[in-house]
Amino acid sequence: MALSRKLGRRRNVTTWPRMSSTFWAAVLLTSLLIVYCGQLAAGTCEIVTLDRDSSQPRRTIARQTARCACKKGQIAGTTRARPACVDALIVRSRQWCEMTPCLDEEGCDLLVNHSGWTCTQPGGRVKTTTAL
């Protein structure tokens, strides 16, 4: 009979379980770490995908996708052959060479229709980049 009375009584389920403060601190720090690790610092970029196609002789086609967390007035672009946040006016005006997309020893030229740029190395090798 006493056993049935104990089973019939329930504790209030709306109260928080009693755990040590160390446990709750660990839960809070873990959740903050999970939230923070998926975010980029302001003004930085990371390469998400990089595909290379060398099926044609003497030609390599590379497609790159970057994820950027740019500050206000900036947009994802390219600086010294790496993804970077650049001034949005450069992209809107399609003056690609103003964002310094080529390496230091390379020369930058706009394509005729302003759809991209070329980087010419001192040996004559040309890398063409088109923007989508």
Coordinates of N, CA, C and O in Angstrom, one line a residue:
M1 N 0.8 -1.2 0.0 CA 0.0 0.0 0.0 C 0.9 1.3 0.0 O 0.5 2.2 -0.7
A2 N 1.9 1.3 0.7 CA 2.8 2.4 0.8 C 3.5 2.7 -0.5 O 3.8 3.8 -0.9
L3 N 3.8 1.6 -1.3 CA 4.4 1.7 -2.5 C 3.5 2.4 -3.5 O 4.0 3.3 -4.3
S4 N 2.2 2.1 -3.5 CA 1.3 2.8 -4.5 C 1.2 4.3 -4.2 O 1.0 5.1 -5.1
R5 N 1.2 4.7 -2.9 CA 1.2 6.1 -2.6 C 2.4 6.8 -3.1 O 2.3 7.9 -3.5
K6 N 3.6 6.2 -3.0 CA 4.8 6.9 -3.5 C 4.8 7.0 -5.0 O 5.2 8.0 -5.5
L7 N 4.3 6.1 -5.7 CA 4.2 6.2 -7.1 C 3.2 7.2 -7.6 O 3.3 7.8 -8.6
G8 N 2.2 7.4 -6.8 CA 1.1 8.4 -7.2 C 1.6 9.8 -7.0 O 1.1 10.7 -7.6
R9 N 2.5 10.1 -6.1 CA 3.0 11.5 -5.9 C 4.1 11.8 -6.9 O 5.0 11.0 -7.2
R10 N 4.0 13.0 -7.5 CA 5.0 13.4 -8.5 C 5.5 14.8 -8.1 O 4.8 15.6 -7.5
R11 N 6.7 15.0 -8.4 CA 7.4 16.3 -8.2 C 6.9 17.3 -9.2 O 6.5 16.9 -10.3
N12 N 7.0 18.5 -8.9 CA 6.6 19.5 -9.9 C 7.6 19.5 -11.0 O 8.8 19.8 -10.8
V13 N 7.2 19.3 -12.2 CA 8.1 19.1 -13.3 C 8.5 20.5 -13.9 O 9.3 20.5 -14.8
T14 N 7.9 21.5 -13.5 CA 8.2 22.9 -14.0 C 9.5 23.5 -13.4 O 10.0 24.5 -13.9
T15 N 10.0 22.9 -12.3 CA 11.2 23.4 -11.7 C 12.4 22.9 -12.4 O 12.4 21.8 -12.9
W16 N 13.5 23.7 -12.3 CA 14.8 23.3 -12.9 C 15.4 22.2 -12.1 O 15.3 22.2 -10.9
P17 N 16.0 21.2 -12.7 CA 16.7 20.2 -12.0 C 17.8 20.8 -11.2 O 18.4 21.7 -11.6
R18 N 18.1 20.2 -10.0 CA 19.2 20.7 -9.2 C 20.5 20.1 -9.7 O 20.8 19.0 -9.5
M19 N 21.3 21.0 -10.3 CA 22.6 20.6 -10.7 C 23.6 21.6 -10.2 O 23.2 22.7 -9.8
S20 N 24.8 21.2 -10.2 CA 25.9 22.1 -9.6 C 26.1 23.3 -10.6 O 25.8 23.2 -11.8
S21 N 26.6 24.4 -10.1 CA 26.8 25.6 -10.9 C 27.9 25.3 -11.9 O 27.9 25.8 -13.0
T22 N 28.8 24.3 -11.6 CA 29.9 23.9 -12.6 C 29.2 23.3 -13.8 O 29.6 23.6 -14.9
F23 N 28.2 22.5 -13.6 CA 27.5 21.8 -14.7 C 26.9 22.9 -15.6 O 27.0 22.8 -16.8
W24 N 26.2 23.9 -15.0 CA 25.5 24.9 -15.8 C 26.5 25.8 -16.5 O 26.3 26.2 -17.7
A25 N 27.7 26.0 -15.9 CA 28.7 26.8 -16.5 C 29.3 26.1 -17.8 O 29.5 26.7 -18.8
A26 N 29.5 24.8 -17.6 CA 29.9 24.0 -18.7 C 28.9 23.9 -19.9 O 29.3 24.0 -21.0
V27 N 27.6 23.8 -19.6 CA 26.6 23.9 -20.6 C 26.6 25.2 -21.3 O 26.6 25.3 -22.6
L28 N 26.7 26.3 -20.6 CA 26.7 27.6 -21.2 C 28.0 27.8 -22.1 O 27.8 28.3 -23.2
L29 N 29.1 27.4 -21.6 CA 30.4 27.6 -22.4 C 30.3 26.7 -23.7 O 30.7 27.1 -24.7
T30 N 29.8 25.5 -23.6 CA 29.7 24.6 -24.7 C 28.7 25.2 -25.8 O 29.1 25.3 -27.0
S31 N 27.6 25.8 -25.4 CA 26.7 26.4 -26.3 C 27.3 27.6 -27.0 O 27.1 27.8 -28.2
L32 N 28.0 28.4 -26.2 CA 28.6 29.6 -26.8 C 29.7 29.2 -27.8 O 29.8 29.8 -28.9
L33 N 30.4 28.2 -27.5 CA 31.5 27.7 -28.4 C 30.9 27.2 -29.7 O 31.4 27.5 -30.8
I34 N 29.8 26.5 -29.6 CA 29.1 26.0 -30.8 C 28.6 27.1 -31.7 O 28.8 27.1 -32.9
V35 N 28.0 28.1 -31.1 CA 27.5 29.3 -31.8 C 28.7 30.1 -32.5 O 28.6 30.5 -33.6
Y36 N 29.7 30.3 -31.7 CA 30.8 31.1 -32.2 C 31.6 30.5 -33.3 O 32.1 31.1 -34.2
C37 N 31.8 29.2 -33.3 CA 32.7 28.5 -34.2 C 32.2 28.6 -35.7 O 32.9 28.5 -36.6
G38 N 30.9 28.7 -35.9 CA 30.3 28.8 -37.2 C 30.4 30.2 -37.8 O 29.9 30.4 -38.9
Q39 N 30.9 31.1 -37.1 CA 30.9 32.5 -37.6 C 32.3 33.0 -37.9 O 33.3 32.6 -37.3
L40 N 32.4 33.9 -38.9 CA 33.6 34.5 -39.3 C 33.8 35.8 -38.6 O 32.8 36.5 -38.3
A41 N 35.0 36.2 -38.4 CA 35.2 37.6 -37.8 C 34.9 38.6 -38.9 O 35.1 38.4 -40.1
A42 N 34.5 39.8 -38.5 CA 34.1 40.8 -39.5 C 35.4 41.2 -40.3 O 36.5 41.4 -39.8
G43 N 35.1 41.3 -41.6 CA 36.2 41.7 -42.5 C 37.1 40.6 -43.0 O 38.1 40.8 -43.6
T44 N 36.6 39.3 -42.8 CA 37.4 38.2 -43.2 C 36.7 37.3 -44.2 O 35.4 37.3 -44.2
C45 N 37.4 36.5 -44.9 CA 36.8 35.5 -45.8 C 37.5 34.1 -45.7 O 38.6 34.0 -45.2
E46 N 36.8 33.1 -46.1 CA 37.3 31.8 -46.2 C 36.9 31.1 -47.5 O 35.8 31.4 -48.0
I47 N 37.7 30.2 -48.1 CA 37.3 29.5 -49.3 C 36.5 28.3 -48.8 O 36.9 27.5 -48.0
V48 N 35.3 28.2 -49.5 CA 34.4 27.1 -49.1 C 34.6 26.0 -50.1 O 34.7 24.8 -49.7
T49 N 34.6 26.2 -51.4 CA 34.9 25.2 -52.4 C 35.9 25.7 -53.4 O 36.0 26.8 -53.7
L50 N 36.6 24.7 -53.9 CA 37.6 25.0 -55.0 C 37.6 23.8 -55.9 O 38.0 22.7 -55.5
D51 N 37.2 24.1 -57.2 CA 37.2 23.0 -58.2 C 38.2 23.4 -59.3 O 38.2 24.5 -59.8
R52 N 38.9 22.4 -59.8 CA 39.9 22.6 -60.9 C 39.6 21.7 -62.0 O 39.4 20.5 -61.8
D53 N 39.6 22.2 -63.2 CA 39.3 21.4 -64.4 C 40.5 21.5 -65.4 O 40.7 22.6 -65.9
S54 N 41.3 20.5 -65.5 CA 42.5 20.5 -66.4 C 42.3 19.6 -67.6 O 43.3 19.1 -68.1
S55 N 41.1 19.4 -68.0 CA 40.8 18.5 -69.1 C 41.3 19.0 -70.4 O 41.5 18.3 -71.4
Q56 N 41.4 20.4 -70.6 CA 41.8 20.9 -71.8 C 43.3 21.2 -71.8 O 43.9 21.6 -70.8
P57 N 44.0 20.9 -72.9 CA 45.5 21.1 -72.9 C 45.9 22.6 -72.7 O 45.2 23.5 -73.3
R58 N 46.9 22.8 -71.9 CA 47.4 24.2 -71.6 C 46.4 25.1 -71.1 O 46.5 26.3 -71.2
R59 N 45.4 24.6 -70.4 CA 44.4 25.5 -69.8 C 43.8 24.8 -68.6 O 43.4 23.6 -68.6
T60 N 43.7 25.6 -67.5 CA 43.1 25.1 -66.3 C 42.0 26.0 -65.9 O 42.2 27.3 -65.9
I61 N 40.8 25.5 -65.7 CA 39.6 26.3 -65.3 C 39.4 26.0 -63.8 O 39.2 24.9 -63.4
A62 N 39.5 27.1 -63.0 CA 39.3 27.0 -61.6 C 38.0 27.7 -61.2 O 37.8 28.9 -61.6
R63 N 37.2 27.1 -60.4 CA 36.0 27.8 -59.8 C 36.1 27.8 -58.3 O 36.4 26.7 -57.7
Q64 N 36.0 28.9 -57.7 CA 36.2 29.1 -56.3 C 35.0 29.7 -55.7 O 34.4 30.7 -56.2
T65 N 34.5 29.2 -54.5 CA 33.4 29.9 -53.8 C 34.0 30.3 -52.4 O 34.6 29.5 -51.8
A66 N 33.7 31.5 -52.0 CA 34.2 32.0 -50.8 C 33.1 32.5 -49.9 O 32.0 32.9 -50.4
R67 N 33.3 32.4 -48.6 CA 32.3 32.9 -47.7 C 32.9 34.1 -46.9 O 34.0 33.9 -46.4
C68 N 32.3 35.2 -46.9 CA 32.9 36.4 -46.3 C 31.9 37.1 -45.3 O 30.7 37.0 -45.5
A69 N 32.5 37.7 -44.3 CA 31.8 38.5 -43.3 C 32.3 39.9 -43.5 O 33.2 40.3 -42.7
C70 N 31.8 40.6 -44.4 CA 32.3 42.0 -44.7 C 31.6 43.0 -43.8 O 30.5 42.9 -43.4
K71 N 32.4 44.1 -43.6 CA 31.9 45.2 -42.8 C 31.0 46.1 -43.7 O 30.9 45.9 -44.9
K72 N 30.3 47.0 -43.1 CA 29.4 47.9 -43.9 C 30.1 48.6 -45.0 O 31.2 49.2 -44.7
G73 N 29.6 48.7 -46.2 CA 30.3 49.4 -47.3 C 31.2 48.5 -48.0 O 31.9 48.9 -49.0
Q74 N 31.4 47.2 -47.6 CA 32.3 46.3 -48.3 C 31.5 45.2 -48.9 O 30.4 44.9 -48.5
I75 N 32.2 44.5 -49.8 CA 31.6 43.3 -50.5 C 32.7 42.3 -50.8 O 33.9 42.7 -50.8
A76 N 32.3 41.1 -51.0 CA 33.3 40.0 -51.3 C 34.0 40.3 -52.6 O 33.4 40.6 -53.6
G77 N 35.3 40.2 -52.6 CA 36.1 40.5 -53.8 C 37.4 39.7 -53.7 O 37.5 38.7 -53.0
T78 N 38.4 40.2 -54.4 CA 39.7 39.5 -54.5 C 40.8 40.5 -54.3 O 40.9 41.5 -54.9
T79 N 41.8 40.2 -53.4 CA 43.0 41.0 -53.2 C 44.2 40.1 -53.2 O 44.2 39.1 -52.4
R80 N 45.1 40.3 -54.1 CA 46.3 39.5 -54.2 C 46.0 38.0 -54.4 O 46.6 37.2 -53.6
A81 N 45.1 37.7 -55.2 CA 44.7 36.4 -55.6 C 44.1 35.6 -54.5 O 44.0 34.4 -54.5
R82 N 43.6 36.3 -53.4 CA 42.9 35.6 -52.3 C 41.5 36.3 -52.1 O 41.4 37.5 -52.4
P83 N 40.5 35.6 -51.6 CA 39.2 36.3 -51.4 C 39.4 37.3 -50.2 O 40.2 37.0 -49.3
A84 N 38.7 38.4 -50.4 CA 38.9 39.5 -49.4 C 37.6 40.4 -49.5 O 36.9 40.4 -50.4
C85 N 37.4 41.2 -48.4 CA 36.4 42.2 -48.4 C 37.0 43.5 -49.1 O 38.0 43.9 -48.6
V86 N 36.3 44.0 -50.1 CA 36.7 45.2 -50.8 C 35.6 46.2 -50.8 O 34.5 45.9 -50.5
D87 N 36.0 47.5 -51.1 CA 35.0 48.5 -51.2 C 33.9 48.2 -52.2 O 34.2 47.8 -53.3
A88 N 32.7 48.3 -51.8 CA 31.5 47.9 -52.7 C 31.5 48.8 -54.0 O 31.1 48.3 -55.0
L89 N 32.0 50.0 -53.9 CA 32.0 50.9 -55.1 C 32.9 50.3 -56.2 O 32.5 50.4 -57.4
I90 N 33.9 49.6 -55.9 CA 34.8 49.0 -56.9 C 34.0 47.9 -57.7 O 34.1 47.9 -58.9
V91 N 33.3 47.1 -57.0 CA 32.5 46.1 -57.6 C 31.4 46.7 -58.4 O 31.1 46.2 -59.6
R92 N 30.7 47.6 -57.9 CA 29.5 48.3 -58.6 C 30.0 48.9 -59.9 O 29.4 48.9 -60.9
S93 N 31.2 49.6 -59.8 CA 31.7 50.3 -61.0 C 32.4 49.4 -62.0 O 32.8 49.8 -63.1
R94 N 32.7 48.1 -61.5 CA 33.4 47.1 -62.3 C 34.8 47.5 -62.7 O 35.3 47.1 -63.7
Q95 N 35.4 48.3 -61.9 CA 36.8 48.7 -62.0 C 37.7 47.7 -61.2 O 38.3 48.0 -60.2
W96 N 37.7 46.5 -61.7 CA 38.3 45.3 -60.9 C 39.7 45.5 -60.5 O 40.1 45.1 -59.4
C97 N 40.5 46.2 -61.3 CA 42.0 46.3 -60.9 C 42.2 47.2 -59.7 O 43.3 47.2 -59.1
E98 N 41.2 48.0 -59.3 CA 41.3 48.9 -58.2 C 41.4 48.1 -56.9 O 41.8 48.6 -55.8
M99 N 40.9 46.8 -56.9 CA 40.9 46.0 -55.7 C 42.2 45.2 -55.6 O 42.4 44.4 -54.7
T100 N 43.2 45.4 -56.5 CA 44.5 44.8 -56.5 C 44.3 43.2 -56.5 O 44.8 42.6 -55.6
P101 N 43.7 42.7 -57.5 CA 43.4 41.3 -57.5 C 44.6 40.4 -57.9 O 44.6 39.2 -57.6
C102 N 45.6 41.0 -58.5 CA 46.8 40.2 -58.9 C 47.9 40.2 -57.8 O 47.9 41.1 -57.0
L103 N 48.8 39.3 -58.0 CA 50.0 39.3 -57.1 C 50.9 40.5 -57.4 O 50.7 41.1 -58.5
D104 N 51.8 40.8 -56.5 CA 52.7 42.0 -56.7 C 53.4 42.0 -58.0 O 53.6 43.1 -58.6
E105 N 54.0 40.9 -58.4 CA 54.8 40.9 -59.7 C 53.9 40.8 -60.9 O 54.5 40.9 -62.0
E106 N 52.6 40.7 -60.8 CA 51.8 40.6 -62.0 C 51.1 41.9 -62.4 O 50.9 42.8 -61.5
G107 N 50.8 42.1 -63.7 CA 50.1 43.3 -64.1 C 48.6 43.0 -64.3 O 48.3 41.9 -64.7
C108 N 47.8 44.0 -64.0 CA 46.3 43.8 -64.1 C 45.8 44.6 -65.2 O 46.1 45.8 -65.4
D109 N 44.9 44.0 -66.0 CA 44.2 44.6 -67.1 C 42.7 44.2 -67.1 O 42.4 43.1 -66.8
L110 N 41.9 45.2 -67.4 CA 40.4 44.9 -67.4 C 40.1 44.2 -68.7 O 40.7 44.5 -69.8
L111 N 39.1 43.3 -68.7 CA 38.6 42.7 -70.0 C 37.8 43.8 -70.7 O 37.3 44.8 -70.1
V112 N 37.7 43.7 -72.0 CA 37.1 44.7 -72.8 C 35.7 45.0 -72.3 O 35.3 46.2 -72.2
N113 N 34.9 44.0 -72.0 CA 33.5 44.3 -71.6 C 33.4 44.5 -70.1 O 32.3 44.5 -69.5
H114 N 34.5 44.6 -69.3 CA 34.5 44.9 -67.9 C 33.9 43.7 -67.1 O 33.5 43.9 -66.0
S115 N 33.8 42.5 -67.7 CA 33.3 41.3 -67.0 C 34.3 40.6 -66.1 O 34.0 39.7 -65.4
G116 N 35.5 41.1 -66.1 CA 36.6 40.5 -65.3 C 37.9 41.2 -65.6 O 38.0 42.3 -66.1
W117 N 39.0 40.5 -65.3 CA 40.3 41.0 -65.4 C 41.3 39.9 -65.7 O 41.0 38.7 -65.6
T118 N 42.5 40.3 -66.2 CA 43.6 39.4 -66.5 C 44.8 39.8 -65.6 O 45.0 41.0 -65.4
C119 N 45.5 38.8 -65.1 CA 46.8 39.0 -64.4 C 47.9 38.4 -65.3 O 47.8 37.2 -65.6
T120 N 48.8 39.3 -65.7 CA 49.9 38.8 -66.6 C 51.2 38.7 -65.8 O 51.6 39.7 -65.2
Q121 N 51.8 37.5 -65.8 CA 53.0 37.3 -65.1 C 54.2 37.8 -66.0 O 54.1 37.9 -67.2
P122 N 55.4 38.1 -65.4 CA 56.5 38.5 -66.1 C 56.9 37.6 -67.3 O 57.4 38.0 -68.3
G123 N 56.7 36.3 -67.1 CA 57.1 35.3 -68.2 C 56.1 35.3 -69.3 O 56.2 34.5 -70.3
G124 N 55.0 36.0 -69.2 CA 54.0 36.0 -70.3 C 52.7 35.2 -70.0 O 51.8 35.2 -70.8
R125 N 52.7 34.4 -68.9 CA 51.5 33.6 -68.6 C 50.4 34.5 -68.2 O 50.6 35.5 -67.4
V126 N 49.2 34.3 -68.7 CA 48.1 35.1 -68.4 C 47.0 34.3 -67.6 O 46.6 33.2 -68.1
K127 N 46.5 34.9 -66.5 CA 45.4 34.3 -65.8 C 44.2 35.2 -66.0 O 44.3 36.4 -65.7
T128 N 43.1 34.7 -66.5 CA 41.9 35.5 -66.7 C 40.8 35.1 -65.7 O 40.6 33.9 -65.4
T129 N 40.2 36.1 -65.1 CA 39.2 35.9 -64.1 C 37.9 36.7 -64.5 O 38.0 37.8 -64.9
T130 N 36.8 36.0 -64.5 CA 35.5 36.6 -64.8 C 34.7 36.6 -63.6 O 34.7 35.6 -62.9
A131 N 33.9 37.7 -63.4 CA 33.1 37.8 -62.2 C 31.6 37.4 -62.7 O 31.2 37.7 -63.8
L132 N 30.9 36.8 -61.8 CA 29.5 36.4 -62.1 C 28.6 37.5 -61.7 O 28.8 38.3 -60.9

